[in-house]
PDB file of C-alpha atoms in Angstrom:
ATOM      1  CA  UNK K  29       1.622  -1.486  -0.155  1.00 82.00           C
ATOM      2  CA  UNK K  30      -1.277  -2.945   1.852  1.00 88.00           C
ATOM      3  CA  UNK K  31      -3.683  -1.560   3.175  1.00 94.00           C
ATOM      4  CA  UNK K  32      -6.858  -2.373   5.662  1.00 95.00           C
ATOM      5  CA  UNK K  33     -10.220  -0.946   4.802  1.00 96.00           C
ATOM      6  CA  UNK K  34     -12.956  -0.715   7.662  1.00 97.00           C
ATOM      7  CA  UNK K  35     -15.934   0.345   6.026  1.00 95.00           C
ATOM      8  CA  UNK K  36     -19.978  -1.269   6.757  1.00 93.00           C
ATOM      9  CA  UNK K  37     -21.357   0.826   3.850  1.00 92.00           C
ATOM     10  CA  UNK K  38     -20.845  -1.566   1.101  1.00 91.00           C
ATOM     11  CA  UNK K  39     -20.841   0.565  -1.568  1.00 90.00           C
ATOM     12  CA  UNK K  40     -19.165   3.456  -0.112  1.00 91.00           C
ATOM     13  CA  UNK K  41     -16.291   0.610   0.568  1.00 93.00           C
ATOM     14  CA  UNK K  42     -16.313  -1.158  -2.968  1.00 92.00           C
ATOM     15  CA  UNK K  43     -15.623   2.216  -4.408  1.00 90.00           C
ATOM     16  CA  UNK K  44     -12.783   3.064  -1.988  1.00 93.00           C
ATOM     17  CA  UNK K  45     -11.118  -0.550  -2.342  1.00 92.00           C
ATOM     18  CA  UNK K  46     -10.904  -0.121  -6.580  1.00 89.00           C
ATOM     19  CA  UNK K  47      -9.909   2.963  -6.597  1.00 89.00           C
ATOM     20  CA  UNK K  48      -6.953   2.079  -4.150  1.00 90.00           C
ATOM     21  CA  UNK K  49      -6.544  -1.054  -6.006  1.00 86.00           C
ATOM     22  CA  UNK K  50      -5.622   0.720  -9.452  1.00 82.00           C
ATOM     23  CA  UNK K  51      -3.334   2.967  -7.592  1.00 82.00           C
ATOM     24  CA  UNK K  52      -1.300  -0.674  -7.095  1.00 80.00           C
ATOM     25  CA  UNK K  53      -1.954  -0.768  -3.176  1.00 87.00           C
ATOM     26  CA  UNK K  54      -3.470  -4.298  -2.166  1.00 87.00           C
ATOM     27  CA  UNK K  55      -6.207  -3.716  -0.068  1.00 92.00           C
ATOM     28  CA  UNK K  56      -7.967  -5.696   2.781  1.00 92.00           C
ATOM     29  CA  UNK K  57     -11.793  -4.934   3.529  1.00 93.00           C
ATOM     30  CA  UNK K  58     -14.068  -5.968   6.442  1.00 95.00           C
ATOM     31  CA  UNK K  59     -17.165  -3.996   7.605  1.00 95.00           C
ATOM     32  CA  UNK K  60     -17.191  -4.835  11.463  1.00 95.00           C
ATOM     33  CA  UNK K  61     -14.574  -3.241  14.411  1.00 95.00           C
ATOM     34  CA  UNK K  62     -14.323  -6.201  15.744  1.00 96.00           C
ATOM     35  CA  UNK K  63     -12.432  -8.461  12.977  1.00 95.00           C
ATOM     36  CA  UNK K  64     -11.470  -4.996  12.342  1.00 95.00           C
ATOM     37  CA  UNK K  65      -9.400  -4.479  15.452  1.00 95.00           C
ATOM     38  CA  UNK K  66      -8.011  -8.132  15.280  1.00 94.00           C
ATOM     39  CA  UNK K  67      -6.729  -7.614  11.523  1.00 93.00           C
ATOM     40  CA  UNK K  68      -5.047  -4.316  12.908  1.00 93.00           C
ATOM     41  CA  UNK K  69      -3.937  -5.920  15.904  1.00 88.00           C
ATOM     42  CA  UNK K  70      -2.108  -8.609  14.063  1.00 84.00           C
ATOM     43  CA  UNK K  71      -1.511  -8.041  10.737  1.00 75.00           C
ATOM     44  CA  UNK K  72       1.237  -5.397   8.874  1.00 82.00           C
ATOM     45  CA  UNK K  73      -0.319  -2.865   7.157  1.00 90.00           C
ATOM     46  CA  UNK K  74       0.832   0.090   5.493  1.00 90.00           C
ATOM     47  CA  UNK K  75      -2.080   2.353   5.970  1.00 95.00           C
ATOM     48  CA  UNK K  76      -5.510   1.568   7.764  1.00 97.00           C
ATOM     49  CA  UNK K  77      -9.108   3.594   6.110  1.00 97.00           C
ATOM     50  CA  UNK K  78     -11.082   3.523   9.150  1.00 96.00           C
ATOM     51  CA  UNK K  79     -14.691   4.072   9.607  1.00 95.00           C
ATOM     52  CA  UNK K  80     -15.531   5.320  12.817  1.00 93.00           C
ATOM     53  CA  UNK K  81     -19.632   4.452  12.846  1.00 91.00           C
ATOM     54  CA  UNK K  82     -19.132   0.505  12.402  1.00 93.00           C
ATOM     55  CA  UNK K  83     -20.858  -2.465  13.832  1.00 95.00           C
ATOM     56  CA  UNK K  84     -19.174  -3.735  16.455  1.00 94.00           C
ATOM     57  CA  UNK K  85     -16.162  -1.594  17.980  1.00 94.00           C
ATOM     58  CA  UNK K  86     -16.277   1.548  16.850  1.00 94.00           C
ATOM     59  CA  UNK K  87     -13.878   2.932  14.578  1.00 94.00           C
ATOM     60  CA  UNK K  88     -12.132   5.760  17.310  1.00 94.00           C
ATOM     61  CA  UNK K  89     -12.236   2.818  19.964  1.00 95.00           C
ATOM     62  CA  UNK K  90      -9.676   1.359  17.928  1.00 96.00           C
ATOM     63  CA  UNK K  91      -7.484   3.654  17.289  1.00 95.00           C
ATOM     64  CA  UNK K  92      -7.077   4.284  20.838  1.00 94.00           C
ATOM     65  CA  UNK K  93      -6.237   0.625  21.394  1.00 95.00           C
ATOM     66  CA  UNK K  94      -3.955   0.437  18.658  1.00 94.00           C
ATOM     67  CA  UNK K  95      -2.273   3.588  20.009  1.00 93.00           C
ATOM     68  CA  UNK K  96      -1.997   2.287  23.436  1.00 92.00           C
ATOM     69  CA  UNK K  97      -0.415  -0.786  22.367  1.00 92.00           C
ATOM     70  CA  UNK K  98       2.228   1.702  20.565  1.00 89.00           C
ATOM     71  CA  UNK K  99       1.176   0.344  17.075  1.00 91.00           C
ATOM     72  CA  UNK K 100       2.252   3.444  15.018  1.00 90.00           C
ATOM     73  CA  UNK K 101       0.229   2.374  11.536  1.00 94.00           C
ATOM     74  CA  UNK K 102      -0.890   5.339   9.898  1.00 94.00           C
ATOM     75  CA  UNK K 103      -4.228   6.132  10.437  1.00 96.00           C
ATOM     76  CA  UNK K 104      -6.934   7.931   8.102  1.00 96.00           C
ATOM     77  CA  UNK K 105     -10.649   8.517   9.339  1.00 95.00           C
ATOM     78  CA  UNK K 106     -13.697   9.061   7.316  1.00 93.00           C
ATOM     79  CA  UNK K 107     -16.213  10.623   9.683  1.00 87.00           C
ATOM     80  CA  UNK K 108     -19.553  12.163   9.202  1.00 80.00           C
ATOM     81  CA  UNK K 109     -19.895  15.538   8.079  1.00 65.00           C
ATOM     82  CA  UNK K 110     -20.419  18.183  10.832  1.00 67.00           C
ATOM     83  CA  UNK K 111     -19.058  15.637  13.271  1.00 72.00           C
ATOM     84  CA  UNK K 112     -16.841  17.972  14.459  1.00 79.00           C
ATOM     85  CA  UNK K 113     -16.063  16.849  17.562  1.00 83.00           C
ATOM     86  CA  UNK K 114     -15.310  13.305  16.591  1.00 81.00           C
ATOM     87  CA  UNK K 115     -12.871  14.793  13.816  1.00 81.00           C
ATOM     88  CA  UNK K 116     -10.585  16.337  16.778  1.00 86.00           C
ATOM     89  CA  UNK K 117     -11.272  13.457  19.456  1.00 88.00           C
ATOM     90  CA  UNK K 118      -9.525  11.522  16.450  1.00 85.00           C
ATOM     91  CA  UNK K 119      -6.494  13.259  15.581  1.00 90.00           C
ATOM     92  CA  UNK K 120      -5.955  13.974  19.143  1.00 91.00           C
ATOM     93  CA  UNK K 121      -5.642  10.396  20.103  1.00 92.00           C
ATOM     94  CA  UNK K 122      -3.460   9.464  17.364  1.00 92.00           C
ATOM     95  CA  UNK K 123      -5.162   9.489  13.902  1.00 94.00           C
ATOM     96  CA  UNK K 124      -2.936  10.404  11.038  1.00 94.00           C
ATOM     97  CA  UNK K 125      -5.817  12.297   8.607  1.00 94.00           C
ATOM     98  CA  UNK K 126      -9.422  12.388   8.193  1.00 92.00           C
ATOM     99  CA  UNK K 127     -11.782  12.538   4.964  1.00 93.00           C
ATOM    100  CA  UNK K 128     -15.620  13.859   5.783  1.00 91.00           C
ATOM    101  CA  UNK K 129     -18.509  12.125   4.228  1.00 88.00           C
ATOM    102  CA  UNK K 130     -19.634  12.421   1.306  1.00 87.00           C
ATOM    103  CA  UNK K 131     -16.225  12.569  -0.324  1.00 88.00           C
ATOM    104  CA  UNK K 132     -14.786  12.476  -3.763  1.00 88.00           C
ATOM    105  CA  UNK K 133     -12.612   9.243  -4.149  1.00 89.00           C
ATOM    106  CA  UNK K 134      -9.542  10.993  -5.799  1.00 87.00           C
ATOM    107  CA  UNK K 135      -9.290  13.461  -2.693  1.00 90.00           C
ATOM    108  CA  UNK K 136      -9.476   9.853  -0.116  1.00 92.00           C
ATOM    109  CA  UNK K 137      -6.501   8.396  -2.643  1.00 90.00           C
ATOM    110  CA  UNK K 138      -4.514  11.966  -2.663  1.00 89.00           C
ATOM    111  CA  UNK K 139      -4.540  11.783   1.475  1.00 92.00           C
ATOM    112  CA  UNK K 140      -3.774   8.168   1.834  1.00 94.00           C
ATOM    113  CA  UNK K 141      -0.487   8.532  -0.690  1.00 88.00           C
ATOM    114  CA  UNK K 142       0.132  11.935   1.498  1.00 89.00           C
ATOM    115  CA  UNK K 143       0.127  10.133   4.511  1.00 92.00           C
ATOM    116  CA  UNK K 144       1.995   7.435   3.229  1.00 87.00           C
ATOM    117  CA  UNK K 145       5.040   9.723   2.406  1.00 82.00           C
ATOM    118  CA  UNK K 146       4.675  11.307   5.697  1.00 84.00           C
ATOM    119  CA  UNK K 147       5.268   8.450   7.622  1.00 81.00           C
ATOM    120  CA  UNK K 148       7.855   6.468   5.012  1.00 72.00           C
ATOM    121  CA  UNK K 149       9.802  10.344   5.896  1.00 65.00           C
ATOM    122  CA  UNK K 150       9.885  10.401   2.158  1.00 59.00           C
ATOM    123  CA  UNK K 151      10.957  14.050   0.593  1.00 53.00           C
ATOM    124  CA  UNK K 152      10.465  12.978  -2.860  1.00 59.00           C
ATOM    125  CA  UNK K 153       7.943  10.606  -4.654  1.00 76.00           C
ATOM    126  CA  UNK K 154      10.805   9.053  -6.762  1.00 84.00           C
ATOM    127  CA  UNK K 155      12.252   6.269  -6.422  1.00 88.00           C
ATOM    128  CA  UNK K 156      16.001   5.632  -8.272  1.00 88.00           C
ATOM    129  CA  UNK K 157      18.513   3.348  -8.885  1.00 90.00           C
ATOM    130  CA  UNK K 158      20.846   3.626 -11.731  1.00 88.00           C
ATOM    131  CA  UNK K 159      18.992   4.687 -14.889  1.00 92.00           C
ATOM    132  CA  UNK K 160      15.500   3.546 -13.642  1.00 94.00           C
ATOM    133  CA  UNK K 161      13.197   5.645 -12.313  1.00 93.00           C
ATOM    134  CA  UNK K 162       9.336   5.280 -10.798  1.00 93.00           C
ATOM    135  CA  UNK K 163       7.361   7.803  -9.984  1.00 88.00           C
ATOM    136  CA  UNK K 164       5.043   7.413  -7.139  1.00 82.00           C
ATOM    137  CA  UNK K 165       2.629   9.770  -8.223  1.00 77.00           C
ATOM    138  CA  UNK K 166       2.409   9.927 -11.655  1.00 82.00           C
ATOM    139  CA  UNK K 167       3.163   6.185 -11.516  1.00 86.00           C
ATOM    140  CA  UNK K 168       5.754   6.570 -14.726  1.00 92.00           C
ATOM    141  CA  UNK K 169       8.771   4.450 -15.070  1.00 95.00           C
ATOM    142  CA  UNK K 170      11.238   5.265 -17.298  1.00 95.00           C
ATOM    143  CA  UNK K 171      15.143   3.383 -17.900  1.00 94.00           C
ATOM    144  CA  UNK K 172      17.415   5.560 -19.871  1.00 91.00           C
ATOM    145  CA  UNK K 173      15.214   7.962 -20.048  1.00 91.00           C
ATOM    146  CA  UNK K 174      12.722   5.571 -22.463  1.00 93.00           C
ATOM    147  CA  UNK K 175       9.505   4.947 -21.028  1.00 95.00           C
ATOM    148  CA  UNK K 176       8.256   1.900 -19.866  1.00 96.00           C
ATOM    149  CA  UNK K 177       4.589  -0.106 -19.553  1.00 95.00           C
ATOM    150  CA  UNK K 178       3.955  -1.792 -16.469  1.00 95.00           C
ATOM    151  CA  UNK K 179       0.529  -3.341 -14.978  1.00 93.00           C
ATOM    152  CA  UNK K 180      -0.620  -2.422 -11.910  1.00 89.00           C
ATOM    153  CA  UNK K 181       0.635  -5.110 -10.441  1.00 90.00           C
ATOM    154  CA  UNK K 182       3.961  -5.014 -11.885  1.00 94.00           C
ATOM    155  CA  UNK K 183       4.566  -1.693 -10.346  1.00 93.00           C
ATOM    156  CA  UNK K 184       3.520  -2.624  -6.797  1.00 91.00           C
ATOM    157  CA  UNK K 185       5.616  -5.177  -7.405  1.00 94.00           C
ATOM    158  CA  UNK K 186       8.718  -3.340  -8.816  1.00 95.00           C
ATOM    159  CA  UNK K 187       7.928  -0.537  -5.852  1.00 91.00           C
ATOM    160  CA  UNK K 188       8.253  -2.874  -3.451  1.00 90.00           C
ATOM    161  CA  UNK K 189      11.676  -4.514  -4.200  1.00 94.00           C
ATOM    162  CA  UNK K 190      12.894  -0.483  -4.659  1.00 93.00           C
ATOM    163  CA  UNK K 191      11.879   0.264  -1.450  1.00 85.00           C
ATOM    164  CA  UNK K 192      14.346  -2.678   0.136  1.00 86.00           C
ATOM    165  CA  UNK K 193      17.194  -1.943  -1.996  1.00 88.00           C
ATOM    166  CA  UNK K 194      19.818  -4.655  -0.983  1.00 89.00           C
ATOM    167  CA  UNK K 195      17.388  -6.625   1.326  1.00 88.00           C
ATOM    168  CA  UNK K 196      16.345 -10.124   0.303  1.00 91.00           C
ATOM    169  CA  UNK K 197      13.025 -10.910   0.167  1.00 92.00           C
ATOM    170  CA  UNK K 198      11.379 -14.122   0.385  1.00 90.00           C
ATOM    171  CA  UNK K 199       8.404 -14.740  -1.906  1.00 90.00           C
ATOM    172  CA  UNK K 200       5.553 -14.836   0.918  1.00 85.00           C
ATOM    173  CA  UNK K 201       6.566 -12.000   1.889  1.00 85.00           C
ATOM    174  CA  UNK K 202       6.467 -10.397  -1.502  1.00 90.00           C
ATOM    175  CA  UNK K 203       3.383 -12.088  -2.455  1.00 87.00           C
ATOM    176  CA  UNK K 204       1.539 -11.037   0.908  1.00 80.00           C
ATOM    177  CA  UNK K 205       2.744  -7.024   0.309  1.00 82.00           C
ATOM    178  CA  UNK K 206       1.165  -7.382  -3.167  1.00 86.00           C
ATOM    179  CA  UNK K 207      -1.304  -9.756  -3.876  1.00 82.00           C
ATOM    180  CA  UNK K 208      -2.778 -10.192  -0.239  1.00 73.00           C
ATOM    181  CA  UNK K 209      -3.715 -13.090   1.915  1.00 61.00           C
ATOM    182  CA  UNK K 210      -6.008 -14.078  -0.497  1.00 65.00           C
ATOM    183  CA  UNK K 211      -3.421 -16.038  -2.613  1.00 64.00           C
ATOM    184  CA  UNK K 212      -2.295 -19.392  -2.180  1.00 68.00           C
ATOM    185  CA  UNK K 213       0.978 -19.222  -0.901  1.00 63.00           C
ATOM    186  CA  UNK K 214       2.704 -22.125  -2.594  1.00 70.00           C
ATOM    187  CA  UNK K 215       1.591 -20.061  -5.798  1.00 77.00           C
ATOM    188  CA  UNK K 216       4.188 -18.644  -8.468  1.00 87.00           C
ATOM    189  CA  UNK K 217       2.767 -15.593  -9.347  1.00 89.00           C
ATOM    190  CA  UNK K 218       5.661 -13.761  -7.866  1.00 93.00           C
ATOM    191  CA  UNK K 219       7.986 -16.141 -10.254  1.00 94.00           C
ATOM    192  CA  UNK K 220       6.168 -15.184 -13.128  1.00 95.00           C
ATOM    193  CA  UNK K 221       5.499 -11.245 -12.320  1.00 96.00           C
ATOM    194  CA  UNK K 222       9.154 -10.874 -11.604  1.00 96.00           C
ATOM    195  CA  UNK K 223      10.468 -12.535 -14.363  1.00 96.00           C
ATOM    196  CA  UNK K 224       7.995 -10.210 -16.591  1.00 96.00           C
ATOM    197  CA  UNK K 225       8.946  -7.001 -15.052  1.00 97.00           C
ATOM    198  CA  UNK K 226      12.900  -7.843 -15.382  1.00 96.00           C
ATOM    199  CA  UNK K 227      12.274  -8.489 -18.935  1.00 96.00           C
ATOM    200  CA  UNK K 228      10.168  -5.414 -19.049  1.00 96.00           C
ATOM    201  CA  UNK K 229      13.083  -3.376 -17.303  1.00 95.00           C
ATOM    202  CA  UNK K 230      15.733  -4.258 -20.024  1.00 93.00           C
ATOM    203  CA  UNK K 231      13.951  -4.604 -23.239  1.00 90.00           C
ATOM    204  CA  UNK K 232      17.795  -3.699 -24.530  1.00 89.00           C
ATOM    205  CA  UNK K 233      19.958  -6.118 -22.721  1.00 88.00           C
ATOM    206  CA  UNK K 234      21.210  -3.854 -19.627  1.00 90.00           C
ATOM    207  CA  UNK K 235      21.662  -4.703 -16.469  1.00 91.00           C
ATOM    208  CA  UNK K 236      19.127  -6.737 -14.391  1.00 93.00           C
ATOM    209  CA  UNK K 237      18.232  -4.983 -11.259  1.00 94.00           C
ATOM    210  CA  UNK K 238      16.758  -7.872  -9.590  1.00 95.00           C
ATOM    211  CA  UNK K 239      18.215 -10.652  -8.247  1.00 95.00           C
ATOM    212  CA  UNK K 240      17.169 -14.302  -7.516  1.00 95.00           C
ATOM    213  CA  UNK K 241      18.246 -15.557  -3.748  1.00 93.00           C
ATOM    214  CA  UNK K 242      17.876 -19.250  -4.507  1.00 91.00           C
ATOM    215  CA  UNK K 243      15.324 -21.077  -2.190  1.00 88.00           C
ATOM    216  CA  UNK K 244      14.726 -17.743  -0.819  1.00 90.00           C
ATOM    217  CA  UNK K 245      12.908 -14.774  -2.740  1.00 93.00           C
ATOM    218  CA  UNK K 246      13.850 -11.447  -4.461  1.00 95.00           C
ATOM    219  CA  UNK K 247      16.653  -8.911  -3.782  1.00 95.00           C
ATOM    220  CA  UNK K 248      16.744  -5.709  -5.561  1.00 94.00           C
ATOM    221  CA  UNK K 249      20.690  -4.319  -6.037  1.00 89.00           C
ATOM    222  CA  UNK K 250      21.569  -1.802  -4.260  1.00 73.00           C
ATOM    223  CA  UNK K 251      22.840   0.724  -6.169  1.00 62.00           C
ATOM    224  CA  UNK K 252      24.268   4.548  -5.975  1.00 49.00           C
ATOM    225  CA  UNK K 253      21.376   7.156  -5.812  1.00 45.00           C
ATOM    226  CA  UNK K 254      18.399   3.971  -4.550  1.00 44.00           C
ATOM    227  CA  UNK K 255      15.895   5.912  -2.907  1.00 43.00           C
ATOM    228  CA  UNK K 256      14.118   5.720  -0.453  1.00 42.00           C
TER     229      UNK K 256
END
């Protein structure tokens, strides 16, 4: 899942973008509202952490924009503390969760994947097809009830394909929902990642659960019981 940071304290945002990073999402940072409100008014995100004291357009300014223009991208504010006012003035125009400064991390990762499910309308934070299972939260994957060992970004990977069950694919798309724009397009790290999770997905010789749309990208089979 990707996400768009706006954050101008550097280290407050370094923190924020590993720890979202080893929790598989792929994360883009800038520290000023205006780039900031051209990424959001452009690009697809999943989720947008947004500053609201920022150089350039501030962080609430853009919100409203991006709410005026109907964009519907979930939304989660880290304010100052005691900024009370600010806190309201943002959920009322449109924001989707807040986080006061000074935070712990793990409570910022706990609301983005809350507000995640709450706008995906999931119920549960498992995702199944056939004997496979991932768990969103716990971030365990298990086929036939054995466990199995994926990277990071083997299970953004693997998440993503379960979340299109049936839907091809094409490669920049995959590589842009989990590597970023940072990666050279003509690259085959989704090739190789994909090839290494179905490998990693029948260590046994069962089924493979992901097929290859020649000259295209990725399809994951839809199956009986895929969620979401």
């Amino acid at each position: 899942m990707h996400i768009l940071l706006v954050e101008d304290e550097r280290k407050i945002a370094t923190f924020v973008r590993r720890a979202l990073e080893e929790q598989g999402f792929t994360v883009e940072y800038v520290a000023d509202g205006d780039e900031a409100y051209v990424r959001a008014h452009g690009g697809q995100y999943d989720l947008i952490v947004l500053d609201i004291m920022i150089p350039g357009r501030d962080g609430l300014s853009i919100l409203r924009s991006l709410r005026d223009e109907r964009n519907a991208v979930p939304v989660v504010l880290l304010t100052a503390r005691g900024a009370l006012d600010e806190r309201l003035h943002g959920l009322n125009i449109g924001a989707d969760d807040y986080v006061t400064k000074p935070f712990f991390i793990e409570e910022l990762v706990a609301r983005v994947h809350a507000v995640i499910r709450r706008s995906s309308g999931e119920s549960l934070s498992v995702l199944q097809a056939d004997d496979l299972t991932v768990n969103l939260i716990t971030r365990e994957v298990t086929r036939g009830g054995q466990p199995i060992e994926l990277t990071v970004r083997e299970f953004s990977l693997l998440e993503f394909l379960m979340r299109a069950p049936g839907r091809v694919l094409p490669r920049t798309q995959i590589l842009e929902h989990v590597w970023g724009y940072d990666f050279d397009p003509c690259s085959n790290l989704v090739d190789v990642y994909v090839q290494r999770v179905r490998k990693k997905l029948s260590p046994r010789g069962e089924p493979q659960l992901i097929d290859t749309v020649r000259g295209v990208g990725y399809r994951f089979r839809s199956t009986r019981g895929s969620a979401p």
